[in-house]
CSV table of N, CA and C in Angstrom, one decimal:
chain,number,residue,atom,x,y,z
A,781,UNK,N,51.6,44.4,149.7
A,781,UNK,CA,52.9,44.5,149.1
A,781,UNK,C,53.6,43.2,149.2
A,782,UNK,N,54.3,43.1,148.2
A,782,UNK,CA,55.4,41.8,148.2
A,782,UNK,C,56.4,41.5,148.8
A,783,UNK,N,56.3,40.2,149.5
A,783,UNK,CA,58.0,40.2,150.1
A,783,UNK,C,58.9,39.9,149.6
A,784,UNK,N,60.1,40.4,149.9
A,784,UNK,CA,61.1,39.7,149.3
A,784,UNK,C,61.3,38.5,148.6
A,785,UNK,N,61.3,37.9,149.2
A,785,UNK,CA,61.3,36.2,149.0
A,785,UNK,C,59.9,36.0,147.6
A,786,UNK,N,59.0,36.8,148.1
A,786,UNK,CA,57.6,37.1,146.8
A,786,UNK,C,58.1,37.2,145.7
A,787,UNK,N,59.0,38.7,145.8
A,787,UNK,CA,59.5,39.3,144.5
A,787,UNK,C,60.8,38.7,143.9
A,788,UNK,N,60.8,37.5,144.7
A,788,UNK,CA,62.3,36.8,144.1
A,788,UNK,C,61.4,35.6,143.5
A,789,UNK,N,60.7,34.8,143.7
A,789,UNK,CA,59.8,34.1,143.1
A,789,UNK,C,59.7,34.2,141.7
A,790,UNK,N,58.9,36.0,141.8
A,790,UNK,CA,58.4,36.0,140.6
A,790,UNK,C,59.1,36.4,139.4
A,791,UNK,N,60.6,37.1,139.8
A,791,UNK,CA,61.8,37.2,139.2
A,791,UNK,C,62.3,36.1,138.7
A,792,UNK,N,62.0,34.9,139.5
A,792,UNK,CA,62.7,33.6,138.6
A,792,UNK,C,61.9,33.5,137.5
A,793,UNK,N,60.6,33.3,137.9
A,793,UNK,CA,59.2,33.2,136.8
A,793,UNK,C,60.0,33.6,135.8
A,794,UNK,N,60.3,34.5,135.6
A,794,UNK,CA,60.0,36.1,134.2
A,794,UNK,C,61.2,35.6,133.9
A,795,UNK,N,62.3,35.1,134.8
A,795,UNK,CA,63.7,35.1,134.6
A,795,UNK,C,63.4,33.7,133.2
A,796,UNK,N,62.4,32.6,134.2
A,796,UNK,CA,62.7,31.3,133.4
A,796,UNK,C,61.9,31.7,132.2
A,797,UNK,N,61.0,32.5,132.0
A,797,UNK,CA,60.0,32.6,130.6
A,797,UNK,C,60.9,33.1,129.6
A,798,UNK,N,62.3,34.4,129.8
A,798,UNK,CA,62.6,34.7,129.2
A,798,UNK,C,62.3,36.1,128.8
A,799,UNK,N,61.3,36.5,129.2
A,799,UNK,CA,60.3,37.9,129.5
A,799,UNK,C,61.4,39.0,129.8
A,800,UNK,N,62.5,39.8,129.4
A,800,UNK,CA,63.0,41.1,129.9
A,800,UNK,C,62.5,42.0,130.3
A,801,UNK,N,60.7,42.0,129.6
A,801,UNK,CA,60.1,43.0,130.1
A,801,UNK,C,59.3,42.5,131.7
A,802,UNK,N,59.0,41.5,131.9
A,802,UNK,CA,58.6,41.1,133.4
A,802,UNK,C,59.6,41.3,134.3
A,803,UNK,N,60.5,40.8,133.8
A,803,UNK,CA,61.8,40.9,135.0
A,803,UNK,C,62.2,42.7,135.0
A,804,UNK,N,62.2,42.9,133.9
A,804,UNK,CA,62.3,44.5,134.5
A,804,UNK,C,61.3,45.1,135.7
A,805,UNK,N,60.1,44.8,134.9
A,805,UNK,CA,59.1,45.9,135.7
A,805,UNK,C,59.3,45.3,137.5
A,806,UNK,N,60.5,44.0,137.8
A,806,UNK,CA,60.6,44.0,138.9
A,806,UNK,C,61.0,45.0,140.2
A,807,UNK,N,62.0,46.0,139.0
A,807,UNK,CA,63.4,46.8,139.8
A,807,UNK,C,62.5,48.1,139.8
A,808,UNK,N,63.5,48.7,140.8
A,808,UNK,CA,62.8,50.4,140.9
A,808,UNK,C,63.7,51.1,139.9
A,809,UNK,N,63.0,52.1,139.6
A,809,UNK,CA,63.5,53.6,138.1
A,809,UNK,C,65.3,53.1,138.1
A,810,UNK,N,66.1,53.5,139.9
A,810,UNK,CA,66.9,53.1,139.9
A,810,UNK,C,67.9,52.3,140.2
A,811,UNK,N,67.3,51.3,140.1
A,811,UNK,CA,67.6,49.6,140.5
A,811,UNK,C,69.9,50.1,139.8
A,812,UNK,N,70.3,49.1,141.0
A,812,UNK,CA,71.3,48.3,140.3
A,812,UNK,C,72.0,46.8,140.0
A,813,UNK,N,71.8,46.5,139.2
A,813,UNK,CA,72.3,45.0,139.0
A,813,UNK,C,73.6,44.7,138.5
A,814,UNK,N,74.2,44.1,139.8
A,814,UNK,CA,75.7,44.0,139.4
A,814,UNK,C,75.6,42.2,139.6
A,815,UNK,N,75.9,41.7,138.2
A,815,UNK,CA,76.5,40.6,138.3
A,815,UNK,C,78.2,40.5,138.6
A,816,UNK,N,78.3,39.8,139.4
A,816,UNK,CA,79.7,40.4,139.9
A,816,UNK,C,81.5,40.1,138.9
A,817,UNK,N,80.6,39.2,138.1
A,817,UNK,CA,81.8,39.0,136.8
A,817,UNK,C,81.5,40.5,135.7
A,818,UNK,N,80.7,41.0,136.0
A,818,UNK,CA,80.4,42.2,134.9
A,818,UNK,C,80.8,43.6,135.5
A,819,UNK,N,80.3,44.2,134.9
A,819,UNK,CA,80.2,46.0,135.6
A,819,UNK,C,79.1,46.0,136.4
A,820,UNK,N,78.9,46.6,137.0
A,820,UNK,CA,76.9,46.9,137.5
A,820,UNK,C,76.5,47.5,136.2
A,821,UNK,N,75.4,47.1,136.2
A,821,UNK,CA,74.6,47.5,135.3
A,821,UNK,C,73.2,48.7,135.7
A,822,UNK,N,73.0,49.9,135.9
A,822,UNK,CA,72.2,51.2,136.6
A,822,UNK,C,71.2,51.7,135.9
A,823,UNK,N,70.0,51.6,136.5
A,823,UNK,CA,68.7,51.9,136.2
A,823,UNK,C,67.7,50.9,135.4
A,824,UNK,N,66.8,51.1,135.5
A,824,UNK,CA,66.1,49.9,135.0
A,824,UNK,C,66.2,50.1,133.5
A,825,UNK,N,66.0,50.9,132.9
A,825,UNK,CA,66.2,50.7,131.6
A,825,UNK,C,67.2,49.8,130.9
A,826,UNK,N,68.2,50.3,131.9
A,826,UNK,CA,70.2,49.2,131.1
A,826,UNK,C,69.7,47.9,131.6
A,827,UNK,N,68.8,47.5,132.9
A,827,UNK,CA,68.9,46.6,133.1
A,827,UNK,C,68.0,46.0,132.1
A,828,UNK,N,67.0,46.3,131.6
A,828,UNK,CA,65.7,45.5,130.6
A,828,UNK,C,66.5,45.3,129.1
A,829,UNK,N,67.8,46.4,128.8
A,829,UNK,CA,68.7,45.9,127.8
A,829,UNK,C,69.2,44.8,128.0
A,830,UNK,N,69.9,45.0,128.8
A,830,UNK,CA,70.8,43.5,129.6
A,830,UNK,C,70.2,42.1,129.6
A,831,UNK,N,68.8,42.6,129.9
A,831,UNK,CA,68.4,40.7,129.7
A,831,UNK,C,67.7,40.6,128.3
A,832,UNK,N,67.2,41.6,127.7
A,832,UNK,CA,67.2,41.3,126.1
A,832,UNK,C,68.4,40.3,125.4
A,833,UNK,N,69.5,41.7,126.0
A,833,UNK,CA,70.3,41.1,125.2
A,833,UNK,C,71.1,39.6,126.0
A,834,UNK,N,71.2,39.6,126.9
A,834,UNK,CA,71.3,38.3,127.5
A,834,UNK,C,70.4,36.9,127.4
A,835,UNK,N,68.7,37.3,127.5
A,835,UNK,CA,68.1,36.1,126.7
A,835,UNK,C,68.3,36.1,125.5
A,836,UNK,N,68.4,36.7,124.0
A,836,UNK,CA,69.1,36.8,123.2
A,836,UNK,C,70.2,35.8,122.6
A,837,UNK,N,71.0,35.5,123.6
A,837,UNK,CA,72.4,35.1,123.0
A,837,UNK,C,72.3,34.0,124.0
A,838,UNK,N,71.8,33.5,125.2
A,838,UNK,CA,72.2,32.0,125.4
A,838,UNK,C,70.5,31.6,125.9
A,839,UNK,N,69.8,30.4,125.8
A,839,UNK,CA,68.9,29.8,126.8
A,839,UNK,C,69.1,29.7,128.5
A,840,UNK,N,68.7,30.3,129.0
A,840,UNK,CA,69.2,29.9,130.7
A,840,UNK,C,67.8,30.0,131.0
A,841,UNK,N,68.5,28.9,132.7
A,841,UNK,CA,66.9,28.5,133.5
A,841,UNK,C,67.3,28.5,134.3
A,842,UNK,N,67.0,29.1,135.6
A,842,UNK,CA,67.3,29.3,136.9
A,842,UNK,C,66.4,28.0,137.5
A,843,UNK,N,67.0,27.3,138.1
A,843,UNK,CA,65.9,26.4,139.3
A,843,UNK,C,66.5,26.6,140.6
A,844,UNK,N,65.9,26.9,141.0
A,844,UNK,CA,65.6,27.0,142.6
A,844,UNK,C,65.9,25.8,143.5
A,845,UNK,N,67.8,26.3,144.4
A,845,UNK,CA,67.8,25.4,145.3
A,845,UNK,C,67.0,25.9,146.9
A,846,UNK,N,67.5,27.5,146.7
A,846,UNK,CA,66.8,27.6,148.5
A,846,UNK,C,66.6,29.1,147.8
A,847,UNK,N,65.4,29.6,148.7
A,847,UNK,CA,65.6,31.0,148.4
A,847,UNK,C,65.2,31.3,150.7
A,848,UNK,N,66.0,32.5,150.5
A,848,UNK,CA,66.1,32.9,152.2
A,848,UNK,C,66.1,34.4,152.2
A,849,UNK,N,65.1,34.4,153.4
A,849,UNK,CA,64.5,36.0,153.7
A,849,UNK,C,65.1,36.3,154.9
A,850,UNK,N,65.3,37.4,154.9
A,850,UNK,CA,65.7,38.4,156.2
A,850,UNK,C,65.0,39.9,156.2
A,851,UNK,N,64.6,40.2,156.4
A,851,UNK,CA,64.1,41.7,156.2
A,851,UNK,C,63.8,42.3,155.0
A,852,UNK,N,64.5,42.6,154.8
A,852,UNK,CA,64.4,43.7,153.4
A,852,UNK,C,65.3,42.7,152.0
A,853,UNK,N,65.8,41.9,152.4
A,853,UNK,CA,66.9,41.0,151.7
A,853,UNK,C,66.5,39.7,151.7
A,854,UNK,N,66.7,39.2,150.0
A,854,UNK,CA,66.3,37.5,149.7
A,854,UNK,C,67.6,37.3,149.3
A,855,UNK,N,67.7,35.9,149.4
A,855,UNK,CA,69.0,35.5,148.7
A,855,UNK,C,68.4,33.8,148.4
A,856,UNK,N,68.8,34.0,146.6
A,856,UNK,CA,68.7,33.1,146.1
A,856,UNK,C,69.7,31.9,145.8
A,857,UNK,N,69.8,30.8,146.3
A,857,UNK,CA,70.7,29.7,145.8
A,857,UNK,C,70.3,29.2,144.8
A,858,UNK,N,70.9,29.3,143.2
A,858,UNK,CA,70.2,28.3,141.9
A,858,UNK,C,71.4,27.6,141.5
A,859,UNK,N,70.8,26.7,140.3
A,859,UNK,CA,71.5,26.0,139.8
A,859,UNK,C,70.6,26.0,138.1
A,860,UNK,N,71.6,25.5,137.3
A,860,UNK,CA,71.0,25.6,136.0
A,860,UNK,C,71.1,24.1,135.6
A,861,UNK,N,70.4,23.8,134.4
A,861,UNK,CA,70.3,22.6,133.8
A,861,UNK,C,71.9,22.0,133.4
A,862,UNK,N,72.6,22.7,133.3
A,862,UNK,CA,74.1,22.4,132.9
A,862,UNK,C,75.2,22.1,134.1
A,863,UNK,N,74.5,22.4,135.2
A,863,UNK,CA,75.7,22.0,136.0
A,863,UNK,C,75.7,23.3,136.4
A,864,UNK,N,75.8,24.5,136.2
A,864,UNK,CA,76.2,25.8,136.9
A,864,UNK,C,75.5,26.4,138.1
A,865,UNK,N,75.8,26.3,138.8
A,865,UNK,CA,75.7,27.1,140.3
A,865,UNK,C,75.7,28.4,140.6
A,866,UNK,N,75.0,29.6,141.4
A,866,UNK,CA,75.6,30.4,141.7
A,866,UNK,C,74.4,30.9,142.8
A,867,UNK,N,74.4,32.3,143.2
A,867,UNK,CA,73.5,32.8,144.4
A,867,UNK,C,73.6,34.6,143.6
A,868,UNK,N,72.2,34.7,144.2
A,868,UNK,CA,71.9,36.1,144.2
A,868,UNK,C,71.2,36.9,145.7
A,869,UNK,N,71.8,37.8,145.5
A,869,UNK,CA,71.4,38.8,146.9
A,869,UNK,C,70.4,40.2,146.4
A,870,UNK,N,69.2,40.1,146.8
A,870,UNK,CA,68.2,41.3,146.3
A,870,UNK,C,67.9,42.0,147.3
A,871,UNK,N,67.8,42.8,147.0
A,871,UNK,CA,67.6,44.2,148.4
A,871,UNK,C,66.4,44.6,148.0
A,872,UNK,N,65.1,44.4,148.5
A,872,UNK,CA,63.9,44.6,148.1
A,872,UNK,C,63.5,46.0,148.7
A,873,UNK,N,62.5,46.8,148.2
A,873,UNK,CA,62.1,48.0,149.0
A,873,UNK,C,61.0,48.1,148.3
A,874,UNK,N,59.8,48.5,149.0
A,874,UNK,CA,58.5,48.6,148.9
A,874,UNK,C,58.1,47.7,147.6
A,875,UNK,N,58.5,46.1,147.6
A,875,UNK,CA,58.1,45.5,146.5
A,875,UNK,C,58.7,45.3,145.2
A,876,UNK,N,60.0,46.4,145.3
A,876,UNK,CA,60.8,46.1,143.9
A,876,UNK,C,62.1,46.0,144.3
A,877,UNK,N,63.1,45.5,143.3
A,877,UNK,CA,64.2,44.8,143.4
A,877,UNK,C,64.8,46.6,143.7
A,878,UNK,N,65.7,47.1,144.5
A,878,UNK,CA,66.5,48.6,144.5
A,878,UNK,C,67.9,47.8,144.1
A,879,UNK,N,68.5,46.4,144.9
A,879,UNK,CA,69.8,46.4,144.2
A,879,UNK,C,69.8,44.6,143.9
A,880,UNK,N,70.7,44.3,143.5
A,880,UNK,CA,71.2,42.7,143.3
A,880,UNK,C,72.2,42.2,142.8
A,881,UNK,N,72.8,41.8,143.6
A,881,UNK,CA,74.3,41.4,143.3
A,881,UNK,C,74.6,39.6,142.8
A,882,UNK,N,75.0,39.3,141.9
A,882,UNK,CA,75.0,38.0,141.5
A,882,UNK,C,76.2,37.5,141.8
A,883,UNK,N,76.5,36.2,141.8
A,883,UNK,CA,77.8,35.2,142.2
A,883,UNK,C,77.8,34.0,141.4
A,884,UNK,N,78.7,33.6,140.4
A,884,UNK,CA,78.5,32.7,139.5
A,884,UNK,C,80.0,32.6,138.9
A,885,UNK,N,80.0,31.5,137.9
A,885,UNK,CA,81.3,31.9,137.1
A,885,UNK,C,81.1,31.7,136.0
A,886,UNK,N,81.7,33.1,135.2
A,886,UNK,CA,81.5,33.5,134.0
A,886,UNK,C,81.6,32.6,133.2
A,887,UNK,N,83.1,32.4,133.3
A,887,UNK,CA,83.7,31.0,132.2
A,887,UNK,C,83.3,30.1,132.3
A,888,UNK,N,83.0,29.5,133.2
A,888,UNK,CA,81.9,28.2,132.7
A,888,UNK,C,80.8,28.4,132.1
A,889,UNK,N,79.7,29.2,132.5
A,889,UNK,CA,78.8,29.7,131.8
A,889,UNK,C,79.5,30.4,130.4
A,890,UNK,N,80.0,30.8,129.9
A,890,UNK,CA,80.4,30.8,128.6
A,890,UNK,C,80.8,29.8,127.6
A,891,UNK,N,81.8,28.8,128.4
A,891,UNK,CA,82.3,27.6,127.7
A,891,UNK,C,80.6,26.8,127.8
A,892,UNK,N,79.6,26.8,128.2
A,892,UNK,CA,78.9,25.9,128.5
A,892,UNK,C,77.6,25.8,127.1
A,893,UNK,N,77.7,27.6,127.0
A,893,UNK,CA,76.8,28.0,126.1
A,893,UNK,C,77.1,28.1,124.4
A,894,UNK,N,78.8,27.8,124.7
A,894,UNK,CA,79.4,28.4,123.2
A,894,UNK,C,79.7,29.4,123.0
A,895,UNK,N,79.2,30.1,123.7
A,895,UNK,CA,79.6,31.6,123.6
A,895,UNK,C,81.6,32.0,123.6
A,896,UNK,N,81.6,33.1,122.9
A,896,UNK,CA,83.0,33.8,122.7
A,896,UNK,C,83.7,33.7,124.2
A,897,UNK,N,84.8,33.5,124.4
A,897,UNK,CA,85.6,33.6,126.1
A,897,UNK,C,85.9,35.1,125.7
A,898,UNK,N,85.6,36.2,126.6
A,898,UNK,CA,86.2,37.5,126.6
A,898,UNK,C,87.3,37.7,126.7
């Protein structure tokens, strides 16, 4: 089985390929992914929409400043090609993502991409 820190690895992989279907098949049936500028987003399904539609509408690349294990919990430090910064917290269980909470800022990442300001 994978560790944390494993399953965060391969989450960036799928994250940097652009793959919604890889990064999904990370989460469990009822994974939650709350980016914390958003709503949470519940169940893997919303979540495999979410990065459709999120690779979709801008290019993003996660690189890897630190990733840190504790138990059952990875937490990722990234940074993007543009200057944007942020950290994610995964709660791993038996190999798949169960929750993850993101930390970033919206509006820069919007202004950065062109995208619409909400």
């Amino acid at each position: 089985m994978l560790s944390p820190k494993q399953v965060v690895c391969r989450w960036v992989d799928a994250f940097n390929s652009g793959d919604a279907e890889a990064v999904a098949g990370l989460y469990h049936e009822d994974a939650v992914n709350h980016q914390v500028a958003n709503a949470p987003v519940e169940g893997v399904e919303a979540i495999r929409q979410m990065f459709r539609e999120e690779f979709a509408a801008a290019e993003m690349v996660c690189i890897v400043e630190n990733i840190f294990e504790d138990g059952q919990w990875a937490v990722l430090e990234w940074r993007d090609p543009l200057g944007l910064r942020g950290c994610g917290l995964f709660h791993v269980v038996n190999g798949k993502i169960l929750s993850q909470r993101g930390y970033w800022d919206k509006l820069s990442f919007l202004r950065q991409h062109g995208l619409p300001l909400e």
